Every structure is written in structure tokens, then in C-alpha cells.
Short mmCIF file of C-alpha atoms in Angstrom, two decimals:
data_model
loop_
_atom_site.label_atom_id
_atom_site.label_comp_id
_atom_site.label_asym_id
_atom_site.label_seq_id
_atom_site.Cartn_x
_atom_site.Cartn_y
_atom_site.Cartn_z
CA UNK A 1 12.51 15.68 -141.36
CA UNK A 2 11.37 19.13 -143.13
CA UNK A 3 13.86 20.75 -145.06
CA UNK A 4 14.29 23.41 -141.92
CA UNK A 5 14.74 20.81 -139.57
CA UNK A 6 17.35 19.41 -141.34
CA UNK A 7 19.30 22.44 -142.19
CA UNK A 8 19.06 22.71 -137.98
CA UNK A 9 20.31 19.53 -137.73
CA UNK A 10 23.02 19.76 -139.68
CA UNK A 11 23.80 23.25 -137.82
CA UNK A 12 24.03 21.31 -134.59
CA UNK A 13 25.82 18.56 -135.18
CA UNK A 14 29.52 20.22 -135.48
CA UNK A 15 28.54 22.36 -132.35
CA UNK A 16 27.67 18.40 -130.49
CA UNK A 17 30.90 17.33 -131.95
CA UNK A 18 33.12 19.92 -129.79
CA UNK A 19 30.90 19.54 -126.51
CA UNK A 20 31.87 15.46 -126.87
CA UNK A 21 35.72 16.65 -127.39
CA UNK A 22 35.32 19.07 -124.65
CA UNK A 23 34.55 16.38 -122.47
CA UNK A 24 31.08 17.77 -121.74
CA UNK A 25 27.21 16.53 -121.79
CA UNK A 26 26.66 15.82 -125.76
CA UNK A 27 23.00 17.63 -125.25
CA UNK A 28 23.20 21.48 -125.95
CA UNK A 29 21.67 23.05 -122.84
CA UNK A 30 19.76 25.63 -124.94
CA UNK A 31 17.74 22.65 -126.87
CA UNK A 32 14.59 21.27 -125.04
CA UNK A 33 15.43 17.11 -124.89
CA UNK A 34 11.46 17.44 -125.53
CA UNK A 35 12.00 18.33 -129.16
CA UNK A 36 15.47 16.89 -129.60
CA UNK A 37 16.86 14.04 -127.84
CA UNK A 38 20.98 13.54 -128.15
CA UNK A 39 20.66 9.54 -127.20
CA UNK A 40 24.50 9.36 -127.81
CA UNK A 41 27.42 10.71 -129.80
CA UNK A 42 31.05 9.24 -130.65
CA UNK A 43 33.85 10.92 -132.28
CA UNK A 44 37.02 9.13 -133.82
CA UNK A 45 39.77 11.87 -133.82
CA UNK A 46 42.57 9.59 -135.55
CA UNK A 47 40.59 9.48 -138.74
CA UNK A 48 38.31 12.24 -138.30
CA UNK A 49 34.83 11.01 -138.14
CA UNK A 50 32.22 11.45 -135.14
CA UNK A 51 28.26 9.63 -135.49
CA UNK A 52 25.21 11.47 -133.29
CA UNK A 53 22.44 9.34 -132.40
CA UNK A 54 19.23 11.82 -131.86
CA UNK A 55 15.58 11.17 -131.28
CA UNK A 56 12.77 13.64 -132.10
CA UNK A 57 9.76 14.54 -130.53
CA UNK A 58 10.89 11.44 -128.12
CA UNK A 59 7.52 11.78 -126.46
CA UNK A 60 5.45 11.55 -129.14
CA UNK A 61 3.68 9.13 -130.90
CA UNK A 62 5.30 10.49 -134.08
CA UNK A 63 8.84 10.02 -132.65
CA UNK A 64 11.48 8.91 -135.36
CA UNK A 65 15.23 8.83 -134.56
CA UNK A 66 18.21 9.91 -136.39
CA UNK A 67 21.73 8.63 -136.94
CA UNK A 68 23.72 11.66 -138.46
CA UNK A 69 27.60 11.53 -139.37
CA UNK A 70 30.43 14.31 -139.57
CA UNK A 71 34.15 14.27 -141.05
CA UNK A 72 36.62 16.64 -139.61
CA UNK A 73 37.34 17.99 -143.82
CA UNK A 74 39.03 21.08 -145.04
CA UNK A 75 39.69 22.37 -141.42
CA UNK A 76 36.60 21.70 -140.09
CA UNK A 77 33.99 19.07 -139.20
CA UNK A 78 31.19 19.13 -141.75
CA UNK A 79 27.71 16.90 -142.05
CA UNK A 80 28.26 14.11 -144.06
CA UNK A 81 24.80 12.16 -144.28
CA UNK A 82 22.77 9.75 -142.08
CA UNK A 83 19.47 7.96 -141.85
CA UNK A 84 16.37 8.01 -140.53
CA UNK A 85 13.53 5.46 -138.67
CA UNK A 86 11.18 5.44 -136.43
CA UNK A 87 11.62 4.76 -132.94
CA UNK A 88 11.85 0.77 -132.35
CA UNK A 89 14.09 0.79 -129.34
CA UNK A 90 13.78 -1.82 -126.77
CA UNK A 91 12.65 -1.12 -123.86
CA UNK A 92 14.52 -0.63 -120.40
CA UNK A 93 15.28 -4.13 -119.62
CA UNK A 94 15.04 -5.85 -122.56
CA UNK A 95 18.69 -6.15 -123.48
CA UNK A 96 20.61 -8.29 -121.02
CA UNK A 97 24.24 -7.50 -122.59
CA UNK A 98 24.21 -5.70 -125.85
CA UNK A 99 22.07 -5.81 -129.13
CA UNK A 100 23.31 -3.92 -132.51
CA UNK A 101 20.54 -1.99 -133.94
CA UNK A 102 20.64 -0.65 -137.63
CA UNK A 103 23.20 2.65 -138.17
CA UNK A 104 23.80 4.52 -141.13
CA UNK A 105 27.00 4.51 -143.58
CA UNK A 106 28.07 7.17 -146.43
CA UNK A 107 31.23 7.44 -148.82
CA UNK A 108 34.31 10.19 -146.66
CA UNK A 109 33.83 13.78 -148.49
CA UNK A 110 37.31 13.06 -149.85
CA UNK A 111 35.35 11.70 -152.68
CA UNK A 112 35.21 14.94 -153.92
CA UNK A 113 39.12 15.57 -154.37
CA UNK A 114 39.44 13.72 -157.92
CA UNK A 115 36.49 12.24 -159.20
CA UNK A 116 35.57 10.37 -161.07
CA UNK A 117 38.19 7.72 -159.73
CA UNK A 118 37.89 9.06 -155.86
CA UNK A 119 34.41 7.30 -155.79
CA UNK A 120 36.09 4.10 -156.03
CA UNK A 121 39.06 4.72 -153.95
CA UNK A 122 37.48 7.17 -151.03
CA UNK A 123 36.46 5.35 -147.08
CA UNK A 124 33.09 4.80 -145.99
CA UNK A 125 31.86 6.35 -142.92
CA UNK A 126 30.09 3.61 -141.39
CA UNK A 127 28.31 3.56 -137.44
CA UNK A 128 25.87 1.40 -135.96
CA UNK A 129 23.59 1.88 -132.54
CA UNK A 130 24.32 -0.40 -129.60
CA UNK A 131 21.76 -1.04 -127.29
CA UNK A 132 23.53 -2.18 -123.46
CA UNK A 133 22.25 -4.19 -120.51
CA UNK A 134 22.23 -2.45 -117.18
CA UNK A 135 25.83 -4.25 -116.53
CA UNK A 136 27.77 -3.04 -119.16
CA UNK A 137 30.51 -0.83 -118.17
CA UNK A 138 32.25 0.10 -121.72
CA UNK A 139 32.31 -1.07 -125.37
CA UNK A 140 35.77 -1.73 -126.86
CA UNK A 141 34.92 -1.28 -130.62
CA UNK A 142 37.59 -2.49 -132.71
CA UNK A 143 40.60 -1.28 -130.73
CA UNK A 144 38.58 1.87 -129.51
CA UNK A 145 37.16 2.07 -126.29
CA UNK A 146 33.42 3.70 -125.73
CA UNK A 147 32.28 4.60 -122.29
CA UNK A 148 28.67 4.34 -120.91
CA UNK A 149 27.53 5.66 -118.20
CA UNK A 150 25.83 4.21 -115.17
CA UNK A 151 22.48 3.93 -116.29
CA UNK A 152 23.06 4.25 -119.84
CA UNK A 153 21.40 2.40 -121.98
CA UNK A 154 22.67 3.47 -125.77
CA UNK A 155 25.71 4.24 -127.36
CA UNK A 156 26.49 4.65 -130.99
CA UNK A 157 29.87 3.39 -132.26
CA UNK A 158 31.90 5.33 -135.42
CA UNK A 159 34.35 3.99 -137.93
CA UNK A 160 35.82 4.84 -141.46
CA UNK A 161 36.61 1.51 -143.44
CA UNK A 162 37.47 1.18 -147.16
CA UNK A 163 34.45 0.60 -149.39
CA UNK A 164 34.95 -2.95 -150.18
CA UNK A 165 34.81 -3.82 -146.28
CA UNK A 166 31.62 -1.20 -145.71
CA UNK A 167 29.61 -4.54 -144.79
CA UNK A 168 32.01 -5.76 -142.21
CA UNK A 169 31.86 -3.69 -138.44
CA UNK A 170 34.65 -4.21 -135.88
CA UNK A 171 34.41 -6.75 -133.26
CA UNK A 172 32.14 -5.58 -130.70
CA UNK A 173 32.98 -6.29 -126.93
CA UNK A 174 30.84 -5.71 -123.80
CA UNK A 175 32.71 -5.18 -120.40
CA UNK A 176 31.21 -5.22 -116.97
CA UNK A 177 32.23 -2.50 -114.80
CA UNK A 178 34.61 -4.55 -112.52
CA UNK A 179 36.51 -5.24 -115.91
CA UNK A 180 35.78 -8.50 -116.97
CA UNK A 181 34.23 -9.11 -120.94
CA UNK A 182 30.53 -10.06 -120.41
CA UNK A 183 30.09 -10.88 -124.28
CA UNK A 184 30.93 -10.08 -127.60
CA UNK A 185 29.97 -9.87 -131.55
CA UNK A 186 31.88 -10.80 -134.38
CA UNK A 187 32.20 -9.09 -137.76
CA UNK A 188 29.11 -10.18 -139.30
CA UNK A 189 27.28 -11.71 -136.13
CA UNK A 190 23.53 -11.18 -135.85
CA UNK A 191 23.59 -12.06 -131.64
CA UNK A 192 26.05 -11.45 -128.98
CA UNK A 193 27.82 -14.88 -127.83
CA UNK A 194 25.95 -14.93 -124.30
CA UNK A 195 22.87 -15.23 -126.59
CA UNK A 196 24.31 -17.63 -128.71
CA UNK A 197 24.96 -19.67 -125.55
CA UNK A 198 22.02 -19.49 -124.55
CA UNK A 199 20.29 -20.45 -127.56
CA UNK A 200 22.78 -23.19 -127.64
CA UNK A 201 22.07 -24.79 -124.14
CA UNK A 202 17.94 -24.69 -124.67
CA UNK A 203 18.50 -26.46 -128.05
CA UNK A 204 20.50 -29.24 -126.05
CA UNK A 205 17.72 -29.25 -123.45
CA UNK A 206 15.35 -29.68 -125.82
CA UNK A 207 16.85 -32.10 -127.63
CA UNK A 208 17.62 -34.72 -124.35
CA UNK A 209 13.70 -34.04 -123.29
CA UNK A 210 12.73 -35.53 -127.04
CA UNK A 211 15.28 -38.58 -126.70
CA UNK A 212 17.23 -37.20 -129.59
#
């Protein structure tokens, strides 16, 4: 990202922020999805924070996504930090409950208030980019509860932590859209526990076809 597009980005964001609080579409109607994609956004009123998940140039070969974060700070929300990749999405289809893709994760602006010591004491601002199957209804994220739409196929999930837990996300549970939990992620878990099942029972296949 030049530093133009960045300054635009960063522009944008608090403006994406309200439409999400408003209860509207997070894409700005003026901006062509063909130059900037808003995948997904989530905003955590109680403590202030909100993550945008954007794509740009999504058609292109040079497509790279971005995971940007605000903090509602002196009054107003303000652009934090975020990172950068390029696109490695799955495909439609290739998720059959959820999959946690990489996010981004900065220290809470209150670090400014009394440093030195507020770099040891101030949050992080951590998110991470959830990929859904076709059956999943809602995330509950921690004790927060993130909607998808029918036919959605990304969210991104938001939280402020203190800095010695930035490692650690909240447990991460997939519901169907009749209500019922179709899997889940722990803490530090690399694969949802349908996977894990899964993985489990062809190991145990395998194993009684060998004999063992």
C-alpha cells in the first residue's frame, strides 16, 4: 500500500466503523468493491475497538488484503495499525465449518497516556479472520456474538486483551442456523474439533486396516 492509499485507508475506516453501528452495509456505496473490497468488519463497543477486513484490487492478480484496527480514543475512533498479505483465501467450498486465518494485533493508543511505563501496562488490540462453511449461522467469540449472513463466507472477530495474554484468542464457536453448535476452537487450537474428529476417526481406520 502507497503512502496515499494508506492515508485513504485510514480516512475510511472510522467512516466503516459508524455504517457497522448504524446497522448498515459495512461497504461505502461511493467506493467501487472493484478497487476496495470491505470482506467484513466488527466493532466491540464495551471496550472500544472495531477490526475491518478489506481486499484490494480483489480482481486482480496483484490482489493483497488488509486487516486494519480502530479504538474509539479521545472522543473518537482513530486508526490504530494492521497488516497486510496477499490474498490466500480458500475458495468457496473449501471450509466445511470454520478455519482461523492469520489477523493482525497492536498495543491500545492508551499507551501514549504515561510512557514509558504505559507500554508495559496498556491492552493489545488483537483480531483474527474466520473463514465459515456454508452452514454456519453465527460465531459466538468469547462471550460476543458475530452474525453472518446467508451466504457469507468471512467474518473478522475483534478483542482487546492485556499484553501478556496477546497470544491467547477467545474460544471460537460455530452455530448452525437452527441453533445448534456445529464446532468449535480452543484458545490456542490450530483446527476446529469437527476436524479434529475427523482426523481422529481416519487415524483409527487406518490403524484397524494395518492390524495395529
Amino acid at each position: 500500500m502507497t503512502g496515499d492509499q494508506a492515508q485513504i485507508v485510514e480516512r475510511l475506516l472510522p467512516g466503516v466503523v459508524r455504517r457497522v453501528l448504524g446497522g448498515r452495509v459495512a461497504q461505502p456505496w461511493w467506493l467501487p468493491r472493484r478497487a476496495l473490497t470491505v470482506v467484513a468488519a466488527d466493532v466491540d463497543v464495551g471496550v472500544g475497538v472495531g477490526a475491518v477486513w478489506m481486499v484490494a484490487r480483489p480482481r486482480s492478480a496483484r490482489a493483497r488484503e488488509y486487516v486494519e484496527l480502530v479504538e474509539w480514543y479521545d472522543g473518537q475512533w482513530r486508526y490504530v495499525g494492521g497488516g497486510s498479505a496477499d490474498v490466500d483465501g480458500p475458495a468457496d467450498g473449501d471450509v466445511e465449518v470454520i478455519e482461523v486465518r492469520g489477523g493482525s494485533g497492536t498495543l491500545s493508543l492508551t499507551r501514549y497516556l504515561d510512557r514509558p511505563q504505559s507500554f508495559g501496562t496498556a491492552p493489545w488490540i488483537a483480531c483474527v479472520r474466520v473463514h465459515l462453511g456454508p452452514d454456519v449461522g453465527h460465531l459466538l467469540v468469547g462471550d460476543r456474538r458475530i452474525e453472518a449472513s446467508p451466504g457469507q463466507r468471512g467474518v473478522v472477530a475483534v478483542w482487546k486483551v492485556a499484553q501478556v495474554r496477546r497470544l491467547v484468542r477467545p474460544v471460537i464457536v460455530a452455530v448452525g442456523r437452527d441453533g445448534s453448535e456445529l464446532s468449535r476452537m480452543g484458545p490456542l487450537a490450530s483446527l476446529d474439533s469437527r476436524t479434529w474428529a475427523r482426523v481422529r476417526e481416519q487415524l483409527r481406520g487406518a490403524g484397524e486396516s494395518e492390524g495395529l
